[in-house]
Amino acid sequence: DTEVTQTPKHLVMGMTNKKSLKCEQHMGHRAMYWYKQKAKKPPELMFVYSYEKLSINESVPSRFSPECPNSSLLNLHLHALQPEDSALYLCASSQEAGLAYEQYFGPGTRLTVT
Amino acid sequence: RKEVEQDPGPFNVPEGATVAFNCTYSNSASQSFFWYRQDCRKEPKLLMSVYSSGNEDGRFTAQLNRASQYISLLIRDSKLSDSATYLCVVNSPSGSARQLTFGSGTQLTVLP
């Protein structure tokens, strides 16, 4: 079962709101990722967690705050976002954060910032 | 030069046609290669990994040419359901901030 789940599917938030995106996988994968994807563009890596520790932050603004409570869960806390942050936010996981491993993506959360 | 380059298309082909996509990568130290497909407003789904010896999965054949640094995907007997954007993805060791590098995608429409 190569399933990664994400909630919510859609989110509309104002610039002063605080919200969280959630991601879960039960494949025993030890690496989890957050990506941002704008329309007609490829996904852009935001964060990588390896064994529940943040290993890569792609210079993401601090209004995005990741959290990995355990090996199956990944959250992305959102605060004071800008309209240009509106995008599809994808979570992915892989067996390890190494070079040879395929990543499996969740269905994404479509975020609109008003 | 982009790290991973693909012809954006669109490719419009009739059902039953054979279509090929190419992708070039700039980092000669790249070690893992994948093709993903992405349907409109959906997540990328792994189509196949690409191995040095080439590999086939049903109607899909992937090839890797390390000397020329390109990857190809061949789709035979195209189906309407093959319509999607195909993303070439490379996993490179250099550049500490990189894990997977995505090409911009090639859009395929299979016409009835």
Tab-separated table of C-alpha atoms in Angstrom:
chain	number	residue	atom	x	y	z
A	1	ASP	CA	0.000	0.000	0.000
A	2	THR	CA	1.733	3.138	-1.221
A	3	GLU	CA	-0.642	5.622	0.323
A	4	VAL	CA	0.090	9.032	1.716
A	5	THR	CA	-2.915	10.918	3.043
A	6	GLN	CA	-3.271	14.660	3.500
A	7	THR	CA	-5.860	16.826	5.199
A	8	PRO	CA	-7.591	19.056	4.486
A	9	LYS	CA	-8.095	18.717	0.729
A	10	HIS	CA	-8.884	22.406	0.389
A	11	LEU	CA	-8.148	25.342	2.686
A	12	VAL	CA	-9.033	28.993	2.403
A	13	MET	CA	-7.419	31.267	4.946
A	14	GLY	CA	-6.951	34.951	5.572
A	15	MET	CA	-3.556	36.533	5.958
A	16	THR	CA	-3.934	36.782	9.730
A	17	ASN	CA	-5.078	33.184	10.273
A	18	LYS	CA	-3.131	30.281	11.694
A	19	LYS	CA	-3.807	26.880	10.196
A	20	SER	CA	-2.082	23.524	9.868
A	21	LEU	CA	-1.744	20.980	7.092
A	22	LYS	CA	-1.451	17.323	8.022
A	23	CYS	CA	0.173	14.378	6.316
A	24	GLU	CA	0.260	10.720	7.276
A	25	GLN	CA	1.882	7.589	5.883
A	26	HIS	CA	1.862	4.018	7.159
A	27	MET	CA	4.458	2.525	4.853
A	28	GLY	CA	7.216	2.603	7.458
A	29	HIS	CA	9.024	5.270	5.460
A	30	ARG	CA	11.675	7.208	7.358
A	31	ALA	CA	11.795	10.285	5.123
A	32	MET	CA	8.982	12.761	4.604
A	33	TYR	CA	8.820	15.891	2.493
A	34	TRP	CA	6.812	19.043	1.917
A	35	TYR	CA	6.555	20.492	-1.585
A	36	LYS	CA	4.811	23.546	-2.972
A	37	GLN	CA	3.412	23.477	-6.490
A	38	LYS	CA	2.061	26.430	-8.432
A	39	ALA	CA	-0.107	25.964	-11.520
A	40	LYS	CA	1.720	24.595	-14.560
A	41	LYS	CA	4.998	24.382	-12.625
A	42	PRO	CA	6.811	21.370	-11.176
A	43	PRO	CA	6.805	20.773	-7.418
A	44	GLU	CA	9.341	22.798	-5.416
A	45	LEU	CA	10.922	21.206	-2.380
A	46	MET	CA	10.328	23.015	0.918
A	47	PHE	CA	11.419	20.686	3.736
A	48	VAL	CA	12.859	17.219	4.256
A	49	TYR	CA	12.554	15.180	7.423
A	50	SER	CA	14.742	12.151	7.916
A	51	TYR	CA	14.139	9.936	10.944
A	52	GLU	CA	11.893	12.638	12.394
A	53	LYS	CA	14.598	15.281	12.212
A	54	LEU	CA	14.570	18.251	9.880
A	55	SER	CA	17.409	17.685	7.453
A	56	ILE	CA	16.691	20.188	4.696
A	57	ASN	CA	15.015	23.585	4.741
A	58	GLU	CA	15.057	25.113	1.292
A	59	SER	CA	15.217	28.680	2.630
A	60	VAL	CA	11.498	28.678	3.260
A	61	PRO	CA	10.050	31.787	4.991
A	62	SER	CA	9.378	31.384	8.687
A	63	ARG	CA	5.640	31.784	8.164
A	64	PHE	CA	5.839	28.085	7.192
A	65	SER	CA	6.772	25.901	10.155
A	66	PRO	CA	7.118	22.129	9.756
A	67	GLU	CA	6.730	19.590	12.508
A	68	CYS	CA	7.239	15.837	12.614
A	69	PRO	CA	5.498	14.463	15.741
A	70	ASN	CA	6.407	10.858	14.883
A	71	SER	CA	7.632	8.761	12.020
A	72	SER	CA	4.175	8.546	10.403
A	73	LEU	CA	3.041	12.141	10.713
A	74	LEU	CA	4.155	15.429	9.220
A	75	ASN	CA	2.532	18.790	9.824
A	76	LEU	CA	2.982	22.172	8.206
A	77	HIS	CA	1.928	25.100	10.377
A	78	LEU	CA	0.913	28.230	8.525
A	79	HIS	CA	0.831	31.743	9.936
A	80	ALA	CA	0.561	35.209	8.391
A	81	LEU	CA	0.647	33.887	4.846
A	82	GLN	CA	0.587	36.060	1.739
A	83	PRO	CA	-1.684	35.676	-1.302
A	84	GLU	CA	1.315	34.483	-3.332
A	85	ASP	CA	1.520	31.480	-0.999
A	86	SER	CA	-1.643	30.137	-2.606
A	87	ALA	CA	-0.654	26.809	-4.187
A	88	LEU	CA	-0.998	23.043	-3.979
A	89	TYR	CA	0.972	21.740	-0.987
A	90	LEU	CA	2.154	18.199	-1.462
A	91	CYS	CA	3.478	15.808	1.114
A	92	ALA	CA	5.643	12.881	0.055
A	93	SER	CA	7.468	10.035	1.715
A	94	SER	CA	10.247	7.641	0.794
A	95	GLN	CA	11.885	4.655	2.405
A	96	GLU	CA	14.951	6.697	3.280
A	97	ALA	CA	16.176	10.175	2.384
A	98	GLY	CA	18.711	8.730	0.026
A	99	LEU	CA	19.351	8.962	-3.634
A	100	ALA	CA	17.832	5.772	-4.939
A	101	TYR	CA	14.449	5.882	-3.293
A	102	GLU	CA	11.222	6.727	-5.035
A	103	GLN	CA	8.991	9.274	-3.410
A	104	TYR	CA	5.261	8.728	-3.043
A	105	PHE	CA	3.034	11.760	-2.973
A	106	GLY	CA	-0.163	12.494	-1.126
A	107	PRO	CA	-3.128	14.094	-2.931
A	108	GLY	CA	-2.178	17.535	-1.702
A	109	THR	CA	-3.902	20.422	0.031
A	110	ARG	CA	-5.051	23.200	-2.249
A	111	LEU	CA	-4.462	26.391	-0.293
A	112	THR	CA	-5.960	29.766	-1.105
A	113	VAL	CA	-4.812	32.800	0.870
A	114	THR	CA	-7.189	35.751	0.738
B	1	ARG	CA	21.036	25.902	-17.967
B	2	LYS	CA	18.261	24.101	-16.090
B	3	GLU	CA	19.276	21.001	-14.160
B	4	VAL	CA	16.560	18.923	-15.787
B	5	GLU	CA	15.123	19.917	-19.145
B	6	GLN	CA	12.119	18.548	-20.947
B	7	ASP	CA	10.257	19.526	-24.071
B	8	PRO	CA	7.077	21.069	-22.621
B	9	GLY	CA	4.950	19.983	-25.562
B	10	PRO	CA	2.061	19.782	-25.822
B	11	PHE	CA	2.108	16.477	-27.630
B	12	ASN	CA	-1.246	15.701	-29.213
B	13	VAL	CA	-1.359	12.168	-30.580
B	14	PRO	CA	-4.137	9.857	-31.792
B	15	GLU	CA	-5.085	6.756	-29.860
B	16	GLY	CA	-2.813	3.869	-30.689
B	17	ALA	CA	0.152	6.062	-31.568
B	18	THR	CA	3.652	5.652	-30.193
B	19	VAL	CA	5.075	8.722	-28.505
B	20	ALA	CA	8.505	9.389	-27.027
B	21	PHE	CA	9.645	11.973	-24.523
B	22	ASN	CA	13.219	12.955	-23.856
B	23	CYS	CA	14.753	14.614	-20.870
B	24	THR	CA	18.292	15.876	-20.323
B	25	TYR	CA	20.046	16.476	-17.023
B	26	SER	CA	23.094	18.571	-16.327
B	27	ASN	CA	24.598	16.922	-13.237
B	28	SER	CA	26.812	14.060	-14.347
B	29	ALA	CA	26.859	12.752	-10.762
B	30	SER	CA	23.104	12.083	-10.801
B	31	GLN	CA	22.365	8.560	-9.740
B	32	SER	CA	18.622	7.938	-9.708
B	33	PHE	CA	16.086	8.698	-12.374
B	34	PHE	CA	12.315	8.484	-12.468
B	35	TRP	CA	9.311	9.250	-14.589
B	36	TYR	CA	6.207	10.515	-12.826
B	37	ARG	CA	2.856	11.339	-14.354
B	38	GLN	CA	0.620	14.079	-13.074
B	39	ASP	CA	-3.016	14.470	-13.981
B	40	CYS	CA	-4.600	17.903	-13.895
B	41	ARG	CA	-5.012	19.125	-10.292
B	42	LYS	CA	-3.733	15.810	-8.896
B	43	GLU	CA	-0.516	14.713	-7.260
B	44	PRO	CA	2.460	13.295	-9.174
B	45	LYS	CA	2.340	9.497	-9.319
B	46	LEU	CA	5.409	7.364	-9.866
B	47	LEU	CA	5.270	5.796	-13.303
B	48	MET	CA	8.604	4.020	-13.302
B	49	SER	CA	12.162	4.198	-12.136
B	50	VAL	CA	14.776	4.274	-14.876
B	51	TYR	CA	17.650	1.818	-14.726
B	52	SER	CA	20.901	1.805	-16.632
B	53	SER	CA	19.933	-1.280	-18.581
B	54	GLY	CA	16.600	0.211	-19.575
B	55	ASN	CA	13.332	-1.150	-18.322
B	56	GLU	CA	9.895	-1.882	-19.594
B	57	ASP	CA	6.511	-2.002	-17.916
B	58	GLY	CA	3.751	-2.990	-20.283
B	59	ARG	CA	3.390	-0.285	-22.908
B	60	PHE	CA	6.008	1.924	-21.249
B	61	THR	CA	9.754	1.712	-21.862
B	62	ALA	CA	12.333	3.888	-20.135
B	63	GLN	CA	15.935	4.280	-21.235
B	64	LEU	CA	18.907	5.973	-19.624
B	65	ASN	CA	21.938	7.193	-21.526
B	66	ARG	CA	24.524	8.277	-18.965
B	67	ALA	CA	27.114	9.290	-21.554
B	68	SER	CA	24.733	11.774	-23.144
B	69	GLN	CA	22.902	12.499	-19.891
B	70	TYR	CA	19.452	11.906	-21.145
B	71	ILE	CA	16.465	9.800	-20.209
B	72	SER	CA	13.652	8.766	-22.473
B	73	LEU	CA	10.145	7.443	-22.068
B	74	LEU	CA	8.384	5.580	-24.864
B	75	ILE	CA	4.656	4.957	-24.744
B	76	ARG	CA	3.297	2.435	-27.215
B	77	ASP	CA	-0.330	2.012	-28.246
B	78	SER	CA	-1.399	5.239	-26.519
B	79	LYS	CA	-4.682	5.221	-24.605
B	80	LEU	CA	-6.939	8.144	-23.809
B	81	SER	CA	-6.084	7.551	-20.142
B	82	ASP	CA	-2.414	8.275	-20.878
B	83	SER	CA	-3.274	11.970	-21.227
B	84	ALA	CA	-1.323	13.707	-18.465
B	85	THR	CA	1.820	15.676	-17.785
B	86	TYR	CA	4.931	13.505	-17.619
B	87	LEU	CA	7.624	14.669	-15.239
B	88	CYS	CA	11.248	13.646	-15.592
B	89	VAL	CA	12.816	13.498	-12.133
B	90	VAL	CA	16.469	13.214	-11.219
B	91	ASN	CA	18.003	12.590	-7.817
B	92	SER	CA	21.447	14.154	-7.561
B	93	PRO	CA	24.013	14.028	-4.792
B	94	SER	CA	25.548	17.422	-5.311
B	95	GLY	CA	24.004	20.542	-3.879
B	96	SER	CA	23.126	19.789	-0.299
B	97	ALA	CA	19.715	21.333	-0.625
B	98	ARG	CA	18.558	19.024	-3.392
B	99	GLN	CA	16.762	15.735	-3.185
B	100	LEU	CA	14.620	15.316	-6.292
B	101	THR	CA	14.915	17.750	-9.164
B	102	PHE	CA	11.859	17.893	-11.384
B	103	GLY	CA	11.726	18.785	-15.030
B	104	SER	CA	8.988	21.185	-16.026
B	105	GLY	CA	6.944	18.350	-17.474
B	106	THR	CA	5.742	17.335	-20.922
B	107	GLN	CA	2.034	17.556	-21.565
B	108	LEU	CA	0.488	14.680	-23.503
B	109	THR	CA	-3.020	14.606	-24.911
B	110	VAL	CA	-4.201	11.406	-26.564
B	111	LEU	CA	-7.030	12.123	-28.969
B	112	PRO	CA	-9.863	9.733	-29.868
